[in-house]
Amino acid sequence: MKKYIQSTGYVLFVLITFFALAKSFMSYQNPFDIYENPLVWLALIGFILVVVLKEVVNQMAISRARELQNEKDGVVPEAPNAWLKKLLKSWTKAKDIEEEQEIILDHNYDGIKELDNSLPPWWVYMFYITIVFAVVYLIRFEIMGGDTPEMEYEKAVAQARMEVNKYKANSPDVFNIDDLKLLTDASDLKRGKAVFNLNCASCHLADGGGSIGPNLTDEYWILGGGIKNVFNTVYNGGRNGKGMIAWNKTLKAEDIAKVSSYVISLQGTTPAKAKAPQGEKWEEE
């Protein structure tokens, strides 16, 4: 009775788990994502473990029943792992201890004798493989000029740069600071002014005259003038420990380029309350 209950429970477990997994595979968009659906993986692992364990138990039971039947019939089975012992013996060709008298050499060093056992075939074959490998390596890298690890690295880096440049060329939305230029279009400056008023006017005032932050209308700059220096200052922030924060986590690179161009457009204007100059006078090269 107990056996039938166990078999019934096993069959029910397999069927229920199978249908639950099938349902999850059809319901979830990414059923194998362990972070989104860890229960799916737990159910799958549990299902596999139970099936494997059941098969192991069955094999053990069959093996035990066979042993009992052999004992009953008086059959002496072959020693376990006999095939493995035969395989190892064929791959060593070493004499057994009982046969060592046949290969003892006529050398005697204070009672220590020497055996003339042959080398294991696996060792000999591996030695031959090392010779073949050495010949191939010599021809490939020393005669035919094969790539060294450094050369392979340089080629991989060059290939990666080509792919990045190709991606940038085919993706107009990708911003490249190397191609940064001063924007003078009215729509760009209008967008830059809107960004400035929303994020920068609280420290520099709406007319750029400066308050907490420096005056943006004069010729003096703390971290350098010009579109690239201004962009870099807005993007990465001011001096360490003080000055403006980095805006690269808040603003898009395109908007930083536009607000930087707008800041430069404030040069030469007359604010209502101009803050004293800070930094050094900037002159375009």
mmCIF file of N, CA and C in Angstrom, residues 183-245:
data_model
loop_
_atom_site.group_PDB
_atom_site.id
_atom_site.type_symbol
_atom_site.label_atom_id
_atom_site.label_comp_id
_atom_site.label_asym_id
_atom_site.label_seq_id
_atom_site.Cartn_x
_atom_site.Cartn_y
_atom_site.Cartn_z
ATOM 1 N N LEU A 183 26.816 76.653 -30.968
ATOM 2 C CA LEU A 183 25.519 76.705 -31.635
ATOM 3 C C LEU A 183 25.043 78.147 -31.695
ATOM 4 N N THR A 184 24.628 78.564 -32.857
ATOM 5 C CA THR A 184 24.162 79.942 -33.039
ATOM 6 C C THR A 184 22.739 80.003 -33.580
ATOM 7 N N ASP A 185 22.144 78.871 -33.876
ATOM 8 C CA ASP A 185 20.786 78.854 -34.392
ATOM 9 C C ASP A 185 19.816 79.353 -33.321
ATOM 10 N N ALA A 186 18.817 80.118 -33.745
ATOM 11 C CA ALA A 186 17.879 80.740 -32.801
ATOM 12 C C ALA A 186 17.130 79.699 -31.976
ATOM 13 N N SER A 187 16.758 78.578 -32.603
ATOM 14 C CA SER A 187 16.019 77.543 -31.875
ATOM 15 C C SER A 187 16.890 76.881 -30.814
ATOM 16 N N ASP A 188 18.172 76.674 -31.122
ATOM 17 C CA ASP A 188 19.085 76.080 -30.149
ATOM 18 C C ASP A 188 19.297 77.024 -28.967
ATOM 19 N N LEU A 189 19.490 78.313 -29.249
ATOM 20 C CA LEU A 189 19.703 79.280 -28.173
ATOM 21 C C LEU A 189 18.434 79.463 -27.348
ATOM 22 N N LYS A 190 17.270 79.358 -27.975
ATOM 23 C CA LYS A 190 16.022 79.452 -27.228
ATOM 24 C C LYS A 190 15.887 78.297 -26.254
ATOM 25 N N ARG A 191 16.233 77.093 -26.730
ATOM 26 C CA ARG A 191 16.208 75.935 -25.846
ATOM 27 C C ARG A 191 17.254 76.081 -24.740
ATOM 28 N N GLY A 192 18.443 76.596 -25.086
ATOM 29 C CA GLY A 192 19.480 76.803 -24.084
ATOM 30 C C GLY A 192 19.061 77.810 -23.023
ATOM 31 N N LYS A 193 18.359 78.854 -23.439
ATOM 32 C CA LYS A 193 17.878 79.854 -22.477
ATOM 33 C C LYS A 193 16.866 79.242 -21.523
ATOM 34 N N ALA A 194 15.967 78.398 -22.061
ATOM 35 C CA ALA A 194 14.963 77.756 -21.209
ATOM 36 C C ALA A 194 15.634 76.856 -20.168
ATOM 37 N N VAL A 195 16.637 76.095 -20.601
ATOM 38 C CA VAL A 195 17.368 75.238 -19.664
ATOM 39 C C VAL A 195 18.100 76.081 -18.634
ATOM 40 N N PHE A 196 18.687 77.180 -19.076
ATOM 41 C CA PHE A 196 19.418 78.067 -18.172
ATOM 42 C C PHE A 196 18.490 78.654 -17.111
ATOM 43 N N ASN A 197 17.339 79.169 -17.534
ATOM 44 C CA ASN A 197 16.415 79.773 -16.584
ATOM 45 C C ASN A 197 15.897 78.757 -15.572
ATOM 46 N N LEU A 198 15.743 77.507 -16.011
ATOM 47 C CA LEU A 198 15.198 76.478 -15.128
ATOM 48 C C LEU A 198 16.236 75.955 -14.139
ATOM 49 N N ASN A 199 17.500 75.852 -14.571
ATOM 50 C CA ASN A 199 18.497 75.179 -13.735
ATOM 51 C C ASN A 199 19.653 76.068 -13.274
ATOM 52 N N CYS A 200 19.941 77.136 -13.990
ATOM 53 C CA CYS A 200 21.162 77.904 -13.721
ATOM 54 C C CYS A 200 20.916 79.293 -13.149
ATOM 55 N N ALA A 201 19.720 79.858 -13.415
ATOM 56 C CA ALA A 201 19.465 81.244 -13.027
ATOM 57 C C ALA A 201 19.483 81.437 -11.516
ATOM 58 N N SER A 202 19.195 80.400 -10.766
ATOM 59 C CA SER A 202 19.179 80.544 -9.301
ATOM 60 C C SER A 202 20.555 80.891 -8.750
ATOM 61 N N CYS A 203 21.631 80.511 -9.435
ATOM 62 C CA CYS A 203 22.987 80.802 -8.967
ATOM 63 C C CYS A 203 23.662 81.902 -9.796
ATOM 64 N N HIS A 204 23.282 82.027 -11.059
ATOM 65 C CA HIS A 204 23.946 82.998 -11.940
ATOM 66 C C HIS A 204 23.045 84.171 -12.300
ATOM 67 N N LEU A 205 21.790 84.160 -11.848
ATOM 68 C CA LEU A 205 20.766 85.153 -12.175
ATOM 69 C C LEU A 205 20.326 84.999 -13.629
ATOM 70 N N ALA A 206 19.137 85.444 -13.916
ATOM 71 C CA ALA A 206 18.554 85.264 -15.240
ATOM 72 C C ALA A 206 19.336 85.984 -16.322
ATOM 73 N N ASP A 207 19.961 87.137 -15.975
ATOM 74 C CA ASP A 207 20.748 87.865 -16.973
ATOM 75 C C ASP A 207 22.220 87.469 -16.981
ATOM 76 N N GLY A 208 22.608 86.443 -16.145
ATOM 77 C CA GLY A 208 23.984 85.961 -16.120
ATOM 78 C C GLY A 208 24.937 86.811 -15.321
ATOM 79 N N GLY A 209 24.402 87.787 -14.559
ATOM 80 C CA GLY A 209 25.290 88.682 -13.819
ATOM 81 C C GLY A 209 26.005 88.041 -12.649
ATOM 82 N N GLY A 210 25.521 86.898 -12.164
ATOM 83 C CA GLY A 210 26.194 86.180 -11.085
ATOM 84 C C GLY A 210 25.633 86.490 -9.728
ATOM 85 N N SER A 211 25.496 85.457 -8.918
ATOM 86 C CA SER A 211 25.051 85.619 -7.526
ATOM 87 C C SER A 211 25.895 84.684 -6.666
ATOM 88 N N ILE A 212 25.400 83.482 -6.426
ATOM 89 C CA ILE A 212 26.254 82.465 -5.788
ATOM 90 C C ILE A 212 27.327 82.040 -6.766
ATOM 91 N N GLY A 213 26.929 81.869 -8.017
ATOM 92 C CA GLY A 213 27.861 81.524 -9.069
ATOM 93 C C GLY A 213 28.510 82.760 -9.663
ATOM 94 N N PRO A 214 29.544 82.604 -10.466
ATOM 95 C CA PRO A 214 30.264 83.742 -11.037
ATOM 96 C C PRO A 214 29.475 84.448 -12.142
ATOM 97 N N ASN A 215 29.966 85.632 -12.483
ATOM 98 C CA ASN A 215 29.409 86.423 -13.582
ATOM 99 C C ASN A 215 29.742 85.730 -14.907
ATOM 100 N N LEU A 216 28.744 85.556 -15.764
ATOM 101 C CA LEU A 216 28.931 84.870 -17.039
ATOM 102 C C LEU A 216 28.987 85.832 -18.226
ATOM 103 N N THR A 217 28.968 87.126 -17.929
ATOM 104 C CA THR A 217 28.926 88.087 -19.031
ATOM 105 C C THR A 217 30.268 88.752 -19.289
ATOM 106 N N ASP A 218 31.241 88.556 -18.397
ATOM 107 C CA ASP A 218 32.542 89.197 -18.605
ATOM 108 C C ASP A 218 33.492 88.247 -19.325
ATOM 109 N N GLU A 219 34.749 88.623 -19.416
ATOM 110 C CA GLU A 219 35.740 87.844 -20.164
ATOM 111 C C GLU A 219 36.564 86.932 -19.266
ATOM 112 N N TYR A 220 36.181 86.824 -17.989
ATOM 113 C CA TYR A 220 36.974 86.055 -17.037
ATOM 114 C C TYR A 220 36.265 84.732 -16.724
ATOM 115 N N TRP A 221 37.084 83.675 -16.708
ATOM 116 C CA TRP A 221 36.545 82.331 -16.486
ATOM 117 C C TRP A 221 37.415 81.585 -15.484
ATOM 118 N N ILE A 222 36.748 80.869 -14.600
ATOM 119 C CA ILE A 222 37.488 80.103 -13.586
ATOM 120 C C ILE A 222 38.078 78.831 -14.185
ATOM 121 N N LEU A 223 37.311 78.160 -15.032
ATOM 122 C CA LEU A 223 37.748 76.887 -15.624
ATOM 123 C C LEU A 223 37.893 76.992 -17.134
ATOM 124 N N GLY A 224 38.102 78.197 -17.634
ATOM 125 C CA GLY A 224 38.332 78.366 -19.062
ATOM 126 C C GLY A 224 37.066 78.663 -19.833
ATOM 127 N N GLY A 225 37.193 79.518 -20.865
ATOM 128 C CA GLY A 225 36.060 79.853 -21.706
ATOM 129 C C GLY A 225 36.052 79.027 -22.974
ATOM 130 N N GLY A 226 35.222 79.426 -23.913
ATOM 131 C CA GLY A 226 35.089 78.646 -25.131
ATOM 132 C C GLY A 226 34.062 77.550 -24.956
ATOM 133 N N ILE A 227 33.471 77.111 -26.051
ATOM 134 C CA ILE A 227 32.369 76.168 -25.993
ATOM 135 C C ILE A 227 32.759 74.849 -25.341
ATOM 136 N N LYS A 228 33.958 74.339 -25.622
ATOM 137 C CA LYS A 228 34.339 73.035 -25.062
ATOM 138 C C LYS A 228 34.604 73.114 -23.560
ATOM 139 N N ASN A 229 35.247 74.179 -23.118
ATOM 140 C CA ASN A 229 35.503 74.334 -21.681
ATOM 141 C C ASN A 229 34.202 74.545 -20.915
ATOM 142 N N VAL A 230 33.312 75.373 -21.457
ATOM 143 C CA VAL A 230 32.039 75.615 -20.788
ATOM 144 C C VAL A 230 31.205 74.332 -20.739
ATOM 145 N N PHE A 231 31.178 73.613 -21.874
ATOM 146 C CA PHE A 231 30.457 72.336 -21.901
ATOM 147 C C PHE A 231 31.019 71.380 -20.856
ATOM 148 N N ASN A 232 32.332 71.256 -20.791
ATOM 149 C CA ASN A 232 32.964 70.341 -19.838
ATOM 150 C C ASN A 232 32.656 70.742 -18.398
ATOM 151 N N THR A 233 32.614 72.069 -18.124
ATOM 152 C CA THR A 233 32.313 72.536 -16.765
ATOM 153 C C THR A 233 30.886 72.187 -16.383
ATOM 154 N N VAL A 234 29.949 72.416 -17.308
ATOM 155 C CA VAL A 234 28.553 72.095 -17.006
ATOM 156 C C VAL A 234 28.370 70.581 -16.898
ATOM 157 N N TYR A 235 29.013 69.858 -17.788
ATOM 158 C CA TYR A 235 28.839 68.402 -17.835
ATOM 159 C C TYR A 235 29.437 67.725 -16.593
ATOM 160 N N ASN A 236 30.668 68.094 -16.236
ATOM 161 C CA ASN A 236 31.382 67.419 -15.139
ATOM 162 C C ASN A 236 31.367 68.189 -13.829
ATOM 163 N N GLY A 237 30.866 69.412 -13.843
ATOM 164 C CA GLY A 237 30.811 70.194 -12.617
ATOM 165 C C GLY A 237 32.045 71.058 -12.436
ATOM 166 N N GLY A 238 32.017 71.871 -11.387
ATOM 167 C CA GLY A 238 33.119 72.784 -11.117
ATOM 168 C C GLY A 238 34.257 72.128 -10.377
ATOM 169 N N ARG A 239 34.964 72.920 -9.604
ATOM 170 C CA ARG A 239 36.128 72.425 -8.872
ATOM 171 C C ARG A 239 35.704 71.428 -7.795
ATOM 172 N N ASN A 240 36.586 70.478 -7.500
ATOM 173 C CA ASN A 240 36.274 69.450 -6.509
ATOM 174 C C ASN A 240 36.030 70.071 -5.144
ATOM 175 N N GLY A 241 34.921 69.697 -4.533
ATOM 176 C CA GLY A 241 34.622 70.161 -3.183
ATOM 177 C C GLY A 241 33.924 71.494 -3.127
ATOM 178 N N LYS A 242 33.851 72.185 -4.245
ATOM 179 C CA LYS A 242 33.154 73.468 -4.264
ATOM 180 C C LYS A 242 32.771 73.786 -5.706
ATOM 181 N N GLY A 243 31.939 74.780 -5.856
ATOM 182 C CA GLY A 243 31.525 75.145 -7.196
ATOM 183 C C GLY A 243 30.301 74.365 -7.643
ATOM 184 N N MET A 244 30.023 74.433 -8.921
ATOM 185 C CA MET A 244 28.801 73.870 -9.492
ATOM 186 C C MET A 244 28.840 72.344 -9.506
ATOM 187 N N ILE A 245 27.654 71.760 -9.379
ATOM 188 C CA ILE A 245 27.545 70.305 -9.446
ATOM 189 C C ILE A 245 27.641 69.858 -10.901
#
